[in-house]
CSV table of C-alpha atoms and ligand atoms in Angstrom, one decimal:
chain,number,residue,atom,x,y,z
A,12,UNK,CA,-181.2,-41.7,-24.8
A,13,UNK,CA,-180.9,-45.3,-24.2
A,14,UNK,CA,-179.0,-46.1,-21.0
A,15,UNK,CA,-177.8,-49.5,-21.9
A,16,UNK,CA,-176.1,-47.7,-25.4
A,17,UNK,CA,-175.1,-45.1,-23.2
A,18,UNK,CA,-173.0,-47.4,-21.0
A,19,UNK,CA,-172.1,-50.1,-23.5
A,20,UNK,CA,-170.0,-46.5,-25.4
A,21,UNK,CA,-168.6,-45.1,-21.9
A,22,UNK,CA,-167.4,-48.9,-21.0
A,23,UNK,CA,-165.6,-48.9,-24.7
A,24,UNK,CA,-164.2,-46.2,-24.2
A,25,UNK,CA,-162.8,-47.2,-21.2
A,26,UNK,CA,-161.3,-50.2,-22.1
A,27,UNK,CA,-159.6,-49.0,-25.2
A,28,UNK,CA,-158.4,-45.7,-23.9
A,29,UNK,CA,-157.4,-47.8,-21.3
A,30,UNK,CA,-155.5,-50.3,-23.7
A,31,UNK,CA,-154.1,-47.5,-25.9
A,32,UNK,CA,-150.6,-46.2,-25.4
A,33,UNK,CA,-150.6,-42.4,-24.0
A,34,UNK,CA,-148.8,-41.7,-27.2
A,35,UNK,CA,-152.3,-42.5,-29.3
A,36,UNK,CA,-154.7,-40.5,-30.0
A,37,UNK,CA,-158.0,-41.8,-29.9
A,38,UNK,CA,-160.3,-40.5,-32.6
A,39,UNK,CA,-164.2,-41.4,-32.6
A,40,UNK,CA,-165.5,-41.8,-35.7
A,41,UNK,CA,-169.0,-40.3,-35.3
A,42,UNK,CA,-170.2,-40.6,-39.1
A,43,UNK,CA,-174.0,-42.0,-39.0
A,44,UNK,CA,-173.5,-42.0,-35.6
A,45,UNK,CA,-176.5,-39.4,-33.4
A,46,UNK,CA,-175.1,-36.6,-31.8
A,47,UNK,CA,-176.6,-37.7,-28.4
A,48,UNK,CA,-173.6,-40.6,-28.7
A,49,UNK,CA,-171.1,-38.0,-29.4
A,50,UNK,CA,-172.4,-35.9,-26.1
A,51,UNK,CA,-172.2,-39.6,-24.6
A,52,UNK,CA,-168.3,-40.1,-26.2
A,53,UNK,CA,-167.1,-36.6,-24.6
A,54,UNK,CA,-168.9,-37.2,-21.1
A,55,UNK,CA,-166.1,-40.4,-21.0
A,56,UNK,CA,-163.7,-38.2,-22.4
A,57,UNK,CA,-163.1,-38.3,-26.1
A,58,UNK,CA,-162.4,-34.8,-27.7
A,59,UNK,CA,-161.6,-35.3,-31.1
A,60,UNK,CA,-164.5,-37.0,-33.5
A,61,UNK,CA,-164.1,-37.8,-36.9
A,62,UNK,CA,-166.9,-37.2,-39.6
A,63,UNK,CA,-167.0,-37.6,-43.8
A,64,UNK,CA,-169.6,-35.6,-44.5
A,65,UNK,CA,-169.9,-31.9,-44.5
A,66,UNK,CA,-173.5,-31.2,-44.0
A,67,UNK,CA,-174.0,-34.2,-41.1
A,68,UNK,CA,-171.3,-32.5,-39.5
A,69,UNK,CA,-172.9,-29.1,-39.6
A,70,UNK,CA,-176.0,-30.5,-38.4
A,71,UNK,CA,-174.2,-32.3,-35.3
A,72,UNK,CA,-172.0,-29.1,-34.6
A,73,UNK,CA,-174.9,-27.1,-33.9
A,74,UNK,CA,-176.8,-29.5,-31.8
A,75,UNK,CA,-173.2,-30.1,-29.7
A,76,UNK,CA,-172.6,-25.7,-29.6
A,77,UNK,CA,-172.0,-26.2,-26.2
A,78,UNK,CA,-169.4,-29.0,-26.3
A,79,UNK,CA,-166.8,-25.9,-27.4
A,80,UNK,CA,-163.3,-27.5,-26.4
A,81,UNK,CA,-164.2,-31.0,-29.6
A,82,UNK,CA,-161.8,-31.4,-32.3
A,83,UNK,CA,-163.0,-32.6,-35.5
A,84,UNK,CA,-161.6,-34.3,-38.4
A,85,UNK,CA,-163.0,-35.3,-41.7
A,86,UNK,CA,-161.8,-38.6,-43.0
A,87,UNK,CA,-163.8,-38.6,-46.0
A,88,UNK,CA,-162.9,-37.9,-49.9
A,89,UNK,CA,-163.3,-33.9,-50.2
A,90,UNK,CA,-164.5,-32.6,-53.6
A,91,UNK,CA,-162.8,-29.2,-54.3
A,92,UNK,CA,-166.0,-27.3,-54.6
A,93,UNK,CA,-166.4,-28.0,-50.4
A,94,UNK,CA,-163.1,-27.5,-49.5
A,95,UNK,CA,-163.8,-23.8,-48.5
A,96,UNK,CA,-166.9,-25.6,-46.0
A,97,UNK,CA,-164.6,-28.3,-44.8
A,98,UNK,CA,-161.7,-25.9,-43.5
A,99,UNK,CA,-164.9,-23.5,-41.4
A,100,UNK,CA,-165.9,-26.6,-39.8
A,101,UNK,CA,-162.6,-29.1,-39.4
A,102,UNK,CA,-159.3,-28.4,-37.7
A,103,UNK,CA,-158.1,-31.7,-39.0
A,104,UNK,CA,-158.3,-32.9,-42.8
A,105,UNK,CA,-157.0,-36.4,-42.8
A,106,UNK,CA,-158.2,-37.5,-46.4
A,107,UNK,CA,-156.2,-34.7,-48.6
A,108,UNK,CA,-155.4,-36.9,-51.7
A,109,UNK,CA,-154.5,-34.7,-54.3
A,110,UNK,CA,-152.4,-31.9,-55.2
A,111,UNK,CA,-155.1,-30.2,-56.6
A,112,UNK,CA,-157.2,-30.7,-53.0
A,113,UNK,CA,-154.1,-29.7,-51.1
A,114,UNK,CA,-153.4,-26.1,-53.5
A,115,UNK,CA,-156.7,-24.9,-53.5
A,116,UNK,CA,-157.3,-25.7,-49.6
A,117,UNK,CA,-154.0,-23.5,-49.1
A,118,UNK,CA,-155.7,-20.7,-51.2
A,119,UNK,CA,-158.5,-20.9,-49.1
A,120,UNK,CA,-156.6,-21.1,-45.5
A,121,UNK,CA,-155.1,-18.0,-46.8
A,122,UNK,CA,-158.2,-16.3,-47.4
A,123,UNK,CA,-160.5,-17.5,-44.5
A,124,UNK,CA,-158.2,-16.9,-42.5
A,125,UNK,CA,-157.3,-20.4,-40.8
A,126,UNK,CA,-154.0,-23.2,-40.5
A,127,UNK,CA,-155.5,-26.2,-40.8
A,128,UNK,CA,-153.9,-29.8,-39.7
A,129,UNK,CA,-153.4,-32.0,-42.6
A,130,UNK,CA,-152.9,-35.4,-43.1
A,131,UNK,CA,-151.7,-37.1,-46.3
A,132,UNK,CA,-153.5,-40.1,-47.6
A,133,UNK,CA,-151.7,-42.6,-49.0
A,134,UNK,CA,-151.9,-45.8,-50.7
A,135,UNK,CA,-149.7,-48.4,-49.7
A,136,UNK,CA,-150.6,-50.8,-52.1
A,137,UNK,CA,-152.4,-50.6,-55.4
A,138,UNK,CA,-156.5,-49.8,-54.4
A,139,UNK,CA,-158.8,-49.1,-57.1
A,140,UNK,CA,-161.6,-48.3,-54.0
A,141,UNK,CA,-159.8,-45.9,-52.6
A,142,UNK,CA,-158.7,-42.1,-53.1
A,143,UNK,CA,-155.1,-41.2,-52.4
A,144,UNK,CA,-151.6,-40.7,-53.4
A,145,UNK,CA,-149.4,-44.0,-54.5
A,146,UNK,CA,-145.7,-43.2,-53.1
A,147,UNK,CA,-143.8,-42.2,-56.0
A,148,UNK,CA,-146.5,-40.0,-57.7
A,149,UNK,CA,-146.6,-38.4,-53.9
A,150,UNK,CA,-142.4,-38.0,-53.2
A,151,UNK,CA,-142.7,-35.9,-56.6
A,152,UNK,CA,-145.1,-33.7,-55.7
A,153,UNK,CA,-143.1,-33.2,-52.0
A,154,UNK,CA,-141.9,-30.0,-53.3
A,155,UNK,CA,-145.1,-28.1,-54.3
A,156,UNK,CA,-146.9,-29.8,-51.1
A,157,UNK,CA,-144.4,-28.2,-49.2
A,158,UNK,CA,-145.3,-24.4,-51.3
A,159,UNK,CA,-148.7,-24.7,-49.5
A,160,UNK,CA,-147.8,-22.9,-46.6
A,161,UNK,CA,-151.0,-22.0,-45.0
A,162,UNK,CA,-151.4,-26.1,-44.3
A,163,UNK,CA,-149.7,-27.8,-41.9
A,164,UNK,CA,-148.7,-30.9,-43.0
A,165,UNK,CA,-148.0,-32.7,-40.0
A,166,UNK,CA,-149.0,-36.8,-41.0
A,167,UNK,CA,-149.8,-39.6,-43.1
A,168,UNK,CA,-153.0,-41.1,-43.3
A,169,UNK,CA,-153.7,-44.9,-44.5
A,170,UNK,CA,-156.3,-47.1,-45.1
A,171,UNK,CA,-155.5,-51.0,-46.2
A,172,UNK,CA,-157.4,-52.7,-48.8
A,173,UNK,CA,-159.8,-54.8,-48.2
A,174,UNK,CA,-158.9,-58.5,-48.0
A,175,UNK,CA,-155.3,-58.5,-47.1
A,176,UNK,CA,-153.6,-61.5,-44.7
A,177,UNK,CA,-153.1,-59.7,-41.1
A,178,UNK,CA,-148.9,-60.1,-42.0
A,179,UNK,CA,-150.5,-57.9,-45.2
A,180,UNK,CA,-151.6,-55.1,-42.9
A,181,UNK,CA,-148.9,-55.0,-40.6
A,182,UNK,CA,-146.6,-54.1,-43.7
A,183,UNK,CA,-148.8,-51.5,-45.4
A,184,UNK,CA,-148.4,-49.7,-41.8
A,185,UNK,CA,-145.2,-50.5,-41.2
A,186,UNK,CA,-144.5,-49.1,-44.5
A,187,UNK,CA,-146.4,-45.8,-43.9
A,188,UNK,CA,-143.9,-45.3,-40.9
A,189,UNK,CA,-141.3,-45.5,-43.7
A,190,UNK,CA,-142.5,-42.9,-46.0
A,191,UNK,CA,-142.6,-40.6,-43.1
A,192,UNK,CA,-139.0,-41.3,-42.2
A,193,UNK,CA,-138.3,-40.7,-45.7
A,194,UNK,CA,-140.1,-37.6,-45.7
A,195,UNK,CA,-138.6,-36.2,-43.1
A,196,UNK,CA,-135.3,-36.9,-43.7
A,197,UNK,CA,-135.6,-34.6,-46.8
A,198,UNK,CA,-135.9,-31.5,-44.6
A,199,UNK,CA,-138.8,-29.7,-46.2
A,200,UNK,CA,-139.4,-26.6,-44.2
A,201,UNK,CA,-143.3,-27.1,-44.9
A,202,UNK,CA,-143.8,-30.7,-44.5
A,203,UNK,CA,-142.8,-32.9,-41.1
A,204,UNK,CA,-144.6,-35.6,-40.8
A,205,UNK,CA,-145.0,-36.2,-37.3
A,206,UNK,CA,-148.5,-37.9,-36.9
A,207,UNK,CA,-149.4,-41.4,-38.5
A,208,UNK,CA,-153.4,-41.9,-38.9
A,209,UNK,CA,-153.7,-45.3,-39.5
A,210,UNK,CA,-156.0,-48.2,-37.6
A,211,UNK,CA,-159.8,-48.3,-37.8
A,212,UNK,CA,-162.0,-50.9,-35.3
A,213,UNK,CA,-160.6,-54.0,-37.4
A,214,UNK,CA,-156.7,-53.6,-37.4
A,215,UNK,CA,-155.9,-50.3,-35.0
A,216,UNK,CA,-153.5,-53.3,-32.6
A,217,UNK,CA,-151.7,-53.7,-35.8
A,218,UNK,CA,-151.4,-50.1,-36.4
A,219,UNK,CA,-150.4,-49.1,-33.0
A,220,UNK,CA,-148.0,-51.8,-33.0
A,221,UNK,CA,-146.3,-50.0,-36.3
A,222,UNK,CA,-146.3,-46.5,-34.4
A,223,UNK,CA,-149.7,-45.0,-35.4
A,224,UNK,CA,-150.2,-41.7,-33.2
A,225,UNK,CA,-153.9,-41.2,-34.7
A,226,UNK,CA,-156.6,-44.4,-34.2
A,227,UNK,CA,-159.9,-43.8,-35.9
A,228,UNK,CA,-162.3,-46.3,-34.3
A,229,UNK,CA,-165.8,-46.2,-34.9
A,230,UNK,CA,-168.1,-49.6,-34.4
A,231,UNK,CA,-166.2,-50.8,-32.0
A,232,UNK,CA,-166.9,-47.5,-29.9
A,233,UNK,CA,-170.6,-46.8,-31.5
A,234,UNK,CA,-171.7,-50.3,-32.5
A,235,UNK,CA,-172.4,-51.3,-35.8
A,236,UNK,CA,-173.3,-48.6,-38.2
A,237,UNK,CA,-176.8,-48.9,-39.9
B,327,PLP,C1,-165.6,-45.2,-41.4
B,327,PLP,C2,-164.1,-44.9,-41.2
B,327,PLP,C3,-163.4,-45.3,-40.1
B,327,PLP,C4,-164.0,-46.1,-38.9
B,327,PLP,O1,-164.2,-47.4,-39.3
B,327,PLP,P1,-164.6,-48.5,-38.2
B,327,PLP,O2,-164.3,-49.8,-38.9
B,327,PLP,O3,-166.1,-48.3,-37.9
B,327,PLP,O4,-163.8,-48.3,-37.0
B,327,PLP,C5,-162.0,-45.0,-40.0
B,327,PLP,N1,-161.4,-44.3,-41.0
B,327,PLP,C6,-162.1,-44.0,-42.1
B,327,PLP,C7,-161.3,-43.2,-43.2
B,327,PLP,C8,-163.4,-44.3,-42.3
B,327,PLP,O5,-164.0,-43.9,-43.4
């Protein structure tokens, strides 16, 4: 591939991992992306990449077969009828929005045999846009979240909406920190919320400042998506 590309992403990588807190996670997101930049990514050391579609993903997994030690994570909306896909090929699920997502993928772990990593998604603030849980429509279904015990519900994820003042962003994060507090302190045996995935290329400083544990950068690692 293109050397210049190649060492415009390992310099990237560099200076954010570099720049990042060793309490943050750094997660690639490799949607659109080729998989010769995700070979590119794990040569400079990144081992978790994030994708939102199922079938690009299964077409990148089996060009990267011998890259065995990646972690991926789907970030996108997941329609119920691929939910049994999705948990072969992810070991994270950040975009679980529903109660309905989160049952069935429960059923499934059960049957496939597999404990997948889960992440909440919530809305902050009111978003037409976007998929995901407004607070008090998720604290009431805590307790058949936490019946789900083939999941392990270990974070929160958040995505602003679009538009918002910077002050704006810091708050919605800020306020997912919250909700996890407030999660945990209800002591569900099921449910500890111990990750925050919040921060993409545009605000991830503000995130990190409010305690994310999970960034999910893309252009600003890949370059512009086309
Ligand atoms: C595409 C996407 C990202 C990465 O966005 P960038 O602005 O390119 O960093 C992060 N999170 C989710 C949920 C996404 O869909």
């Amino acid at each position: 591939m293109n050397t210049l590309i190649s060492q415009q992403i390992t310099q990237r990588i560099a200076d954010i991992s570099a720049s990042l807190p060793n309490t943050v996670r750094l997660i690639a997101v490799s949607k659109t992306v080729p998989s010769e930049f995700i070979r590119t990514a794990y040569n400079a050391g990144i081992r978790d990449f994030a994708e939102s579609r199922i079938q690009e993903t299964i077409s990148k997994q089996a060009e990267l077969q011998d890259l065995t030690d990646i972690t991926w994570h789907l970030i996108g909306h997941l329609q119920i009828n691929k939910a049994k896909k999705a948990l072969q090929i992810f070991q994270w699920i950040h975009s679980v929005d529903s109660l309905a997502l989160a049952q069935r993928l429960n059923t499934l772990a059960f049957q496939i045999g597999v404990h997948p990593h889960i992440c909440l998604q919530v809305k902050i603030l009111p978003d037409d846009n976007k998929y995901g849980w407004i607070i008090p429509e998720l604290l009431s279904d805590l307790s058949s979240l936490n019946e789900c015990q083939y999941l392990k519900i270990q974070g929160l994820m958040t995505i602003p909406p679009l538009g918002l003042e910077n002050s704006q962003i810091l708050n919605v994060f800020n306020s997912t920190r919250e909700l996890g507090a407030t999660i945990n302190s209800q002591n569900w045996s099921n449910i500890s919320i111990e990750e925050l995935s919040m921060g993409m290329s545009g605000d991830y400083l503000m995130a990190v400042a409010a305690g994310a544990t999970m960034v999910r950068l893309g252009t600003t690692l890949f370059g512009q998506r086309s």
